[in-house]
Short mmCIF file of C-alpha atoms and ligand atoms in Angstrom, two decimals:
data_model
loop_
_atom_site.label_atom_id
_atom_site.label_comp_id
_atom_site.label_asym_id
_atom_site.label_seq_id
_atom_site.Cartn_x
_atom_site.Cartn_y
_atom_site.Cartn_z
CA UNK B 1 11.87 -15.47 -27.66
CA UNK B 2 10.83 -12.07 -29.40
CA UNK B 3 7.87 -10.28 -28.70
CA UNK B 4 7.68 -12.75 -25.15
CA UNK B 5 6.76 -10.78 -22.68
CA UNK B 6 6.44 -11.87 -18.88
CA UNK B 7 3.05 -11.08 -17.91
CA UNK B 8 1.69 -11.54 -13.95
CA UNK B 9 -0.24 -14.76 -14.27
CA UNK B 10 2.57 -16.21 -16.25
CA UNK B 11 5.32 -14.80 -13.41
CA UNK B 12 3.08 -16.15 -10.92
CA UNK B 13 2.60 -19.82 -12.25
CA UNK B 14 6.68 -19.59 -12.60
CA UNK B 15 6.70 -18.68 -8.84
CA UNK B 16 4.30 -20.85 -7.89
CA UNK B 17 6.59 -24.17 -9.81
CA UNK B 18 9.31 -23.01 -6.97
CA UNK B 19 7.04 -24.57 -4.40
CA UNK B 20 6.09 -27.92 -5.48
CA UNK B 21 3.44 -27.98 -2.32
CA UNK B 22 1.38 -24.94 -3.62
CA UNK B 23 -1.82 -25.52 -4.53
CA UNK B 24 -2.17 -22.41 -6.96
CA UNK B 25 -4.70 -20.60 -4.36
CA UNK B 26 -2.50 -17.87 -3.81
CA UNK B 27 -1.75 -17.30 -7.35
CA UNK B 28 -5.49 -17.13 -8.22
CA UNK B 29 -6.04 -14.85 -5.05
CA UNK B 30 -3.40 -12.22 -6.45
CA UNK B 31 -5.48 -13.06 -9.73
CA UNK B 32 -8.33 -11.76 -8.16
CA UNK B 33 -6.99 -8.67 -6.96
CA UNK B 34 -5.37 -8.14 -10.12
CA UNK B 35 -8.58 -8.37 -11.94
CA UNK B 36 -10.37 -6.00 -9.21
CA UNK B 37 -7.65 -3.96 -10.08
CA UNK B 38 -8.17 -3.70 -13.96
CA UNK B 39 -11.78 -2.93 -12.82
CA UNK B 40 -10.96 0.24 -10.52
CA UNK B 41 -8.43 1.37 -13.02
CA UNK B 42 -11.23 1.40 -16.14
CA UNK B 43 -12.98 3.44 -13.42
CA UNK B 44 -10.84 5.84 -12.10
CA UNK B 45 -9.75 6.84 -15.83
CA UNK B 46 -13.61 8.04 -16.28
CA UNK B 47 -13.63 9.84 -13.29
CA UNK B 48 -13.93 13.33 -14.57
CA UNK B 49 -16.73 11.94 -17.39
CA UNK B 50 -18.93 10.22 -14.70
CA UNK B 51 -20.61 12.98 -13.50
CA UNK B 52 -21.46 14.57 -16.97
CA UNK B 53 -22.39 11.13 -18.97
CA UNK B 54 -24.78 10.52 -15.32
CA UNK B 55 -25.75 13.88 -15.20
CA UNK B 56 -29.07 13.05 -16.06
CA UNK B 57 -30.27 10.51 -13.67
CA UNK B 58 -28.65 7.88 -11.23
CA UNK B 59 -27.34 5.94 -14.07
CA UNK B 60 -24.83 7.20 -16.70
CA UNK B 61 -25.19 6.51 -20.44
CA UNK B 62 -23.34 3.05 -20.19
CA UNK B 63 -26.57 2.32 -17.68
CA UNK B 64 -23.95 2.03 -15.14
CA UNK B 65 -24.85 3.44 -11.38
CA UNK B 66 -23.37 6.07 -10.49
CA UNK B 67 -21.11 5.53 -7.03
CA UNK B 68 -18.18 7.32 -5.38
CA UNK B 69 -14.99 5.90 -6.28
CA UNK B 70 -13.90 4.99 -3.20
CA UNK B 71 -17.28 2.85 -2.84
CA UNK B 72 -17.09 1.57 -6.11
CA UNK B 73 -13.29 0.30 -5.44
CA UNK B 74 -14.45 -1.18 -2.45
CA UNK B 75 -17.19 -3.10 -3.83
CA UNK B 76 -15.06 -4.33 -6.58
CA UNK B 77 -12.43 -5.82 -4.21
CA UNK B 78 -15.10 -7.23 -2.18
CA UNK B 79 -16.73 -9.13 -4.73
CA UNK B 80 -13.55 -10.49 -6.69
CA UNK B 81 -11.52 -11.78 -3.15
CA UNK B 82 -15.15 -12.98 -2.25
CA UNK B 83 -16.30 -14.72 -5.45
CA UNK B 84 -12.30 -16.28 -5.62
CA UNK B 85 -12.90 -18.32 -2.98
CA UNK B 86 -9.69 -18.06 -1.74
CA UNK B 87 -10.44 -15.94 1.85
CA UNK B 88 -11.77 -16.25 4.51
CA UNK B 89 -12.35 -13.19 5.58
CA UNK B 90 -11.40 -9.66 4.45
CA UNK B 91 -10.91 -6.06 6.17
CA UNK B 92 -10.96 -2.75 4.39
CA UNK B 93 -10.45 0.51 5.50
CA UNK B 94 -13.65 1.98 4.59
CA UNK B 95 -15.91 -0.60 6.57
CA UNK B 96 -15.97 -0.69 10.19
CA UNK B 97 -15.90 -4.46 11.11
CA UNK B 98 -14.42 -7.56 9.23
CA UNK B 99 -16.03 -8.43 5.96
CA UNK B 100 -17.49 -12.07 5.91
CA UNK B 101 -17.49 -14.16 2.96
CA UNK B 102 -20.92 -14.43 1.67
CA UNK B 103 -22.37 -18.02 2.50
CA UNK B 104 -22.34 -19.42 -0.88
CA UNK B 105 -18.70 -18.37 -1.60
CA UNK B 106 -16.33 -20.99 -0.60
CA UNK B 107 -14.03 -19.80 2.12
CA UNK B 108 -9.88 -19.89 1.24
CA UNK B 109 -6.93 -20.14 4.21
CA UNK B 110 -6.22 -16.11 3.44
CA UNK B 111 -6.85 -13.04 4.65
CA UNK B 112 -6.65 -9.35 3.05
CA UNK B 113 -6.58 -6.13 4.63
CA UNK B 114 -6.50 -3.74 1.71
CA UNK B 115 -7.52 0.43 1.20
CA UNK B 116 -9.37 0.14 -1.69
CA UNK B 117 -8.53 4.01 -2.99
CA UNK B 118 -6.09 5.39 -1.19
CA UNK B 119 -5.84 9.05 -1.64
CA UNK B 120 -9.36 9.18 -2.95
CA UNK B 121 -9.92 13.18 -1.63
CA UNK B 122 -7.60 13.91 -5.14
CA UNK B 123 -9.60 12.30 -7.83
CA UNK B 124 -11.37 15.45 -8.87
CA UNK B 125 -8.00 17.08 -9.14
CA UNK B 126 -6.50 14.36 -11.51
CA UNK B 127 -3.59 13.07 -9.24
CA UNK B 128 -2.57 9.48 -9.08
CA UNK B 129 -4.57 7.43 -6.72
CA UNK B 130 -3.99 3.84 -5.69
CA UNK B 131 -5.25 0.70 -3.94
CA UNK B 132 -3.24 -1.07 -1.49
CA UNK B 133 -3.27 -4.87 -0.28
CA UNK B 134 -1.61 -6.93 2.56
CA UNK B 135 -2.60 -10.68 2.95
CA UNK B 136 -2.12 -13.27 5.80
CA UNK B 137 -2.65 -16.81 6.18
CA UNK B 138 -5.20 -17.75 8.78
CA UNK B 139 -3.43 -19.35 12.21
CA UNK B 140 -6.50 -21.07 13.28
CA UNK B 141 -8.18 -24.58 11.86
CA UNK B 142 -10.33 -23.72 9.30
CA UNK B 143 -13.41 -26.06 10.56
CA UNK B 144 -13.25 -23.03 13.30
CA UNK B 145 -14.80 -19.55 13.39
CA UNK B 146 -11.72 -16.83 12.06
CA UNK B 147 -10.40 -14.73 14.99
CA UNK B 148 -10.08 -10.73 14.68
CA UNK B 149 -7.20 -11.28 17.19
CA UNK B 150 -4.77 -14.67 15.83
CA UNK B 151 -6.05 -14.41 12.60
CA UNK B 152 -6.45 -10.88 11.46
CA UNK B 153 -4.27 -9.04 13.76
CA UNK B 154 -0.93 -10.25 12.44
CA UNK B 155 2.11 -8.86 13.35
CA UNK B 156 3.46 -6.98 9.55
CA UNK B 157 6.12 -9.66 9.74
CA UNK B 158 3.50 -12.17 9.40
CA UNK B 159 2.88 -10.98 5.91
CA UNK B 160 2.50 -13.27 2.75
CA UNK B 161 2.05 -10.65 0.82
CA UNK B 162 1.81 -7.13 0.05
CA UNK B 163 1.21 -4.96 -2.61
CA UNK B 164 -0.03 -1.53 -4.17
CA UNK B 165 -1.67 -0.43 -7.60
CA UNK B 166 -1.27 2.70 -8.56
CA UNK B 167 -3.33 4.34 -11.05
CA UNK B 168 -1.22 7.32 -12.77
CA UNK B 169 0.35 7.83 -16.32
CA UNK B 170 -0.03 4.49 -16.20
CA UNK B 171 -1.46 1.69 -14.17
CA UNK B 172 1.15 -0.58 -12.25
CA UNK B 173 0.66 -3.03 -9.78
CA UNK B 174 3.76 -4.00 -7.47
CA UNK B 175 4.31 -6.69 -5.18
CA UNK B 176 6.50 -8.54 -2.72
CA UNK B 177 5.94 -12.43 -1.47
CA UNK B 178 9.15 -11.98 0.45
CA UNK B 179 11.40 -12.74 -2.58
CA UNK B 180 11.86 -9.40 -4.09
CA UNK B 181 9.53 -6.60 -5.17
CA UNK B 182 7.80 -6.96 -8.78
CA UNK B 183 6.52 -4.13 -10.88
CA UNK B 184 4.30 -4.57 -13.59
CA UNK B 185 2.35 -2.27 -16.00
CA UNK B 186 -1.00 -2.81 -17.22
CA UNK B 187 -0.81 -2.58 -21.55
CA UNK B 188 -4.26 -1.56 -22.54
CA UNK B 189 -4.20 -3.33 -25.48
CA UNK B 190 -3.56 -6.67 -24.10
CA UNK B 191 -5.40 -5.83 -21.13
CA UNK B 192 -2.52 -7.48 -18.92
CA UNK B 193 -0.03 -6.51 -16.44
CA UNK B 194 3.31 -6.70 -18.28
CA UNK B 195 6.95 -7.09 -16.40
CA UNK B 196 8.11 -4.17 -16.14
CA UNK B 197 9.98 -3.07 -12.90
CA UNK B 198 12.03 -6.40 -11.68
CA UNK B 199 13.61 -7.17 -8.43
CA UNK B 200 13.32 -3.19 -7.39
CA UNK B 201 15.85 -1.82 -4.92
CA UNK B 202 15.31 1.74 -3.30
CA UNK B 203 18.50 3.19 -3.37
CA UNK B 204 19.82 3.30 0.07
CA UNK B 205 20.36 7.14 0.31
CA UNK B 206 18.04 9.25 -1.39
CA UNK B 207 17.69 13.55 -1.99
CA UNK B 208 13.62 13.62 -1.33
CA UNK B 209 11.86 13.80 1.51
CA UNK B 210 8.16 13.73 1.51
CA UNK B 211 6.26 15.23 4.43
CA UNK B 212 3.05 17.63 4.89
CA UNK B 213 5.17 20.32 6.48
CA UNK B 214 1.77 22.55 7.05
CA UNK B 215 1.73 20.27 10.11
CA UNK B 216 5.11 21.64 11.59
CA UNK B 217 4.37 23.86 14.04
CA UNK B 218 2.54 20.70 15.72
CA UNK B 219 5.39 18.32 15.49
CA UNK B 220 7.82 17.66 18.30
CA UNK B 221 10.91 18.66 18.49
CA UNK B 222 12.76 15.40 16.97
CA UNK B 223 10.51 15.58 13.94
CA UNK B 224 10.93 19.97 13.33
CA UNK B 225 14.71 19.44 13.95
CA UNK B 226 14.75 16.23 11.24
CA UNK B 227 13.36 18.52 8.77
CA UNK B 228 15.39 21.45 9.96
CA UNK B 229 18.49 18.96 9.05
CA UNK B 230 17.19 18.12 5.63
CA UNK B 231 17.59 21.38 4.21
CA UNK B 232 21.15 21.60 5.13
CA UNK B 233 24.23 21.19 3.24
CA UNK B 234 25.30 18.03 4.90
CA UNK B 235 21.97 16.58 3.92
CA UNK B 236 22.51 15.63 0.39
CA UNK B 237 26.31 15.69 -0.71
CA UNK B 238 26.21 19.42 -0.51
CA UNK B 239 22.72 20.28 -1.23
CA UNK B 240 19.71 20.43 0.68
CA UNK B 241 17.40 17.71 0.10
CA UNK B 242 14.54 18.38 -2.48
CA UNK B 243 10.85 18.64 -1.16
CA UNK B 244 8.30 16.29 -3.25
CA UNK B 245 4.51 16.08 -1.99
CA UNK B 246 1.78 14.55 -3.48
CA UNK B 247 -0.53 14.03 -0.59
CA UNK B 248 -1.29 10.65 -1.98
CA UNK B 249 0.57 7.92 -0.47
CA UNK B 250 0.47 5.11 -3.05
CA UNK B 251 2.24 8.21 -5.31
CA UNK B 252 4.74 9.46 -3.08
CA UNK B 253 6.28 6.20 -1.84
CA UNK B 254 6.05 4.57 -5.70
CA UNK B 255 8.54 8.30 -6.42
CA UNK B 256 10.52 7.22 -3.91
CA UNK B 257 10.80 3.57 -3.94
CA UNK B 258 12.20 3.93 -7.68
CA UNK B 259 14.01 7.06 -7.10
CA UNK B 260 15.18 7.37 -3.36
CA UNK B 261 14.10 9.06 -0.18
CA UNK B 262 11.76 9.44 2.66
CA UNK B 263 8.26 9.27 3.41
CA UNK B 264 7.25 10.92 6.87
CA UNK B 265 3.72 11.00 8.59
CA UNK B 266 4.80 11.72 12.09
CA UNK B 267 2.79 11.80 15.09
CA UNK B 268 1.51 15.53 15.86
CA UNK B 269 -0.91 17.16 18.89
CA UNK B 270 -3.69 16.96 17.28
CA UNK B 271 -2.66 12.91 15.93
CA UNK B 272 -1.15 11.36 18.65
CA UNK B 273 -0.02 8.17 16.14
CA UNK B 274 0.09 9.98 13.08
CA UNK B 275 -3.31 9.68 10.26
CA UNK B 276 -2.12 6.41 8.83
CA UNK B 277 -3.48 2.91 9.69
CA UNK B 278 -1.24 0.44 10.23
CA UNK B 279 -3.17 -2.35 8.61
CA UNK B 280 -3.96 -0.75 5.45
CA UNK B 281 -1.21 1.54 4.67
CA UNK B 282 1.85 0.94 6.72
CA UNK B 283 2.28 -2.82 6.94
CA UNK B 284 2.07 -3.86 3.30
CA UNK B 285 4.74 -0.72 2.18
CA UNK B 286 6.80 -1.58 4.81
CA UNK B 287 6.78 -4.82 4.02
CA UNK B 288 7.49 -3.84 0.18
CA UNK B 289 10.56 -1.67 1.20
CA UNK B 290 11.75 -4.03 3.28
CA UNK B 291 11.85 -6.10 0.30
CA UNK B 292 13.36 -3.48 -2.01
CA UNK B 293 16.15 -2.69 0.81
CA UNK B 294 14.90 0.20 2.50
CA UNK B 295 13.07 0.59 5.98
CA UNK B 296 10.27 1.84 7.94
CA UNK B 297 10.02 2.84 11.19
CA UNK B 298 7.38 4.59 13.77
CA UNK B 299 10.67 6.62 15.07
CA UNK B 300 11.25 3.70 17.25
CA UNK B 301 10.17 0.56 16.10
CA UNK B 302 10.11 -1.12 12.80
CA UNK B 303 6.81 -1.05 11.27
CA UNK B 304 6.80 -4.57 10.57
CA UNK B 305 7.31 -5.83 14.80
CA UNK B 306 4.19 -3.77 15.51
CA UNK B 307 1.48 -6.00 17.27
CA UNK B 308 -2.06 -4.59 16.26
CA UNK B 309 -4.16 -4.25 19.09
CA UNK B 310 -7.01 -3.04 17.02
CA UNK B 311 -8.18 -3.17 12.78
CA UNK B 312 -8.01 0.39 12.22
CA UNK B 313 -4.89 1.36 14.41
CA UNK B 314 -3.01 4.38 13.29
CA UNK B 315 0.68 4.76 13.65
CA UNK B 316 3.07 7.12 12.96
CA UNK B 317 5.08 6.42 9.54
CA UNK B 318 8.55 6.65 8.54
CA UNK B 319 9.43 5.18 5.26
CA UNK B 320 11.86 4.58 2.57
CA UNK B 321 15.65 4.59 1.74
CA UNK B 322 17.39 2.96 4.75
CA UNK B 323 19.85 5.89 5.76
CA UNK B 324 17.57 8.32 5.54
CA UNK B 325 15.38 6.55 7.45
CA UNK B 326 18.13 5.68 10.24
CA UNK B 327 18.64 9.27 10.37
CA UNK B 328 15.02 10.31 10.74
CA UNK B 329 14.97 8.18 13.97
CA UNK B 330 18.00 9.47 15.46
CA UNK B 331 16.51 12.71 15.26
CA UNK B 332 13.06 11.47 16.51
CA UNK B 333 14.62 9.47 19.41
CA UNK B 334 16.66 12.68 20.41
CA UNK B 335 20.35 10.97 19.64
CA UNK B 336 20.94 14.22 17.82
CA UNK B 337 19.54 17.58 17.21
CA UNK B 338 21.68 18.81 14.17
P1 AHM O 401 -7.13 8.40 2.93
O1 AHM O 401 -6.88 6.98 3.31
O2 AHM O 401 -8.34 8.98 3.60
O3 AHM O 401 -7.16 8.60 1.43
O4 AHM O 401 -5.93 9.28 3.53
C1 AHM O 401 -4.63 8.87 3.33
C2 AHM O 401 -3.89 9.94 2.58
C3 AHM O 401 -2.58 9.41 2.05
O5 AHM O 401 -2.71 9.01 0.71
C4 AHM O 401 -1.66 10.60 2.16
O6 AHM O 401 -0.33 10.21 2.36
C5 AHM O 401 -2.19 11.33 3.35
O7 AHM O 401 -3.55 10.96 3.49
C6 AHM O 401 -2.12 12.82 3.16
O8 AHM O 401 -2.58 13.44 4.31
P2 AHM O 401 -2.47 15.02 4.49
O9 AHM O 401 -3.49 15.60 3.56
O10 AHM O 401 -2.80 15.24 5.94
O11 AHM O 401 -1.07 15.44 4.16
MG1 MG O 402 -5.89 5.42 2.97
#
């Protein structure tokens, strides 16, 4: 049909027909985020006006009250998973404990562990930012009291769902169900995420590697020797591999996911499991590359087999295109030095 275009709620409902058991909660949970989304985006495109419209007083010119980013994002994921109905309990990385559902919410059969603005210490420079989302089904009765331990700390593998917006040139939001990865770009004029990026695949060798290589001198060996490696001839048909940093993870694994490579945030002395958390950040993109082809790793283990002992574990990250990735843990496990 011309001018059809596939937007989210429409690819979800079509998704959704596949399983002639679903109830269409999930759909109107991803819904939810996506709306939360649209919200954070509107936001985080004023975020060099904010201060000047509010200079005056607490509230800006659009009476709005003035918040940081990161705590606005937060709120506004909060409220929209809460108000859906369709959790029943929720864990961010910027609060400390679980987040009930308010009492007069209804309480759903998921559960979402999301970073609500990943990256946030860029905003005042202008780099891409994004929010990232994993979701779970409860494993206990729901006429019981949800469980931090069966219920929230879910092996990765146990994902439903995963999923990260990213707010750059353009907004996209991209997610897996376990049947593919699915990009789609928000169109400001209909105000809907549009198909844009379908059934992704990371290429399975790529020519970036992404790393904060300030951090080198307190690597070990495996890791300074990987990265050694990568600027060598054999490395890339020739040609050392090419060096691409962001320092914003949502934007340096979206590069890479479309375009090939490696992610690394290795353990180091001063972070014995690396700075990312494993609940937030690792377990939904691993579950996303996964999807796309690719792989992540801690150097040893898949991402995905790790069993959380705690909500705001760190672990060390290795992520992207699957050769690279196998190679990065030979050199981590010591199999080869060169
Ligand atoms: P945050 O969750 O506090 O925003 O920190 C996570 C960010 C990631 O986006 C990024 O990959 C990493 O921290 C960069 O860390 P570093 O500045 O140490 O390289
Ligand atoms: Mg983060």
């Amino acid at each position: 049909m011309n001018g059809f275009v596939m937007t989210l709620n429409r690819h979800l409902v079509e998704q959704e027909r596949l399983y002639p058991h679903a109830t269409g909660a999930f759909t109107s949970l991803l819904s939810d985020i996506a709306l939360a989304a649209k919200v954070i985006s509107l936001h985080v495109n004023k975020a060099g006006l904010l201060p000047i419209l509010g200079a005056t007083d607490t509230q800006n010119v659009f009476g709005e009250i003035q918040q940081k980013l990161d705590v606005f994002a937060n709120d506004a994921m909060i409220r929209s998973l809460a108000f859906g109905g369709h959790v029943c309990v929720m864990a961010s990385e910027e609060n400390e404990d679980l987040i009930p559902v308010p009492d007069e919410y209804p309480k759903g059969k998921y559960i979402c562990c999301f970073d609500p603005l990943d990256g946030s210490s860029n905003i005042d420079a202008n780099v891409s930012i994004g929010t990232i989302f994993s979701i779970f089904r409860r494993t206990t009765p729901e006429d019981q009291p949800v469980s931090l331990e069966k219920d929230v700390l879910q092996p990765g593998y146990s994902q439903v769902c995963a999923g990260y917006v990213i707010y750059g040139s353009s907004t996209m939001l991209v997610y897996t169900t376990g049947a593919g990865v699915y990009g789609f770009t928000l169109d400001p004029s209909y105000g809907s995420f549009i198909l844009s990026h379908p059934k992704i695949k990371i290429p399975s060798k790529g020519k970036i590697y992404s790393v904060n290589e300030g951090n080198f001198n307190l690597w070990d060996e495996g890791v300074q020797n990987y990265i050694r490696w990568v600027k060598t001839p054999e490395a890339n048909n020739g040609k050392p591999m090419t060096s691409r940093y962001i320092g914003s993870l949502v934007s340096d694994f979206h590069r890479n996911l479309l375009k090939g490579g490696i992610f690394l945030y290795p353990a180091d002395k001063k972070n014995k499991n690396g700075k990312l958390r494993l609940m937030y950040e690792a377990n939904p993109l691993a579950f996303i590359v996964t999807q796309a082809g690719g792989k992540a790793s801690d150097g040893f283990n898949r991402i995905l087999d790790i069993q959380p002992r705690e909500l705001h574990q760190r672990t060390p990250l290795i992520i992207g295109s699957k050769e690279d990735v196998e190679i990065a843990e030979e050199f981590i496990q010591g199999k080869r030095t060169h």
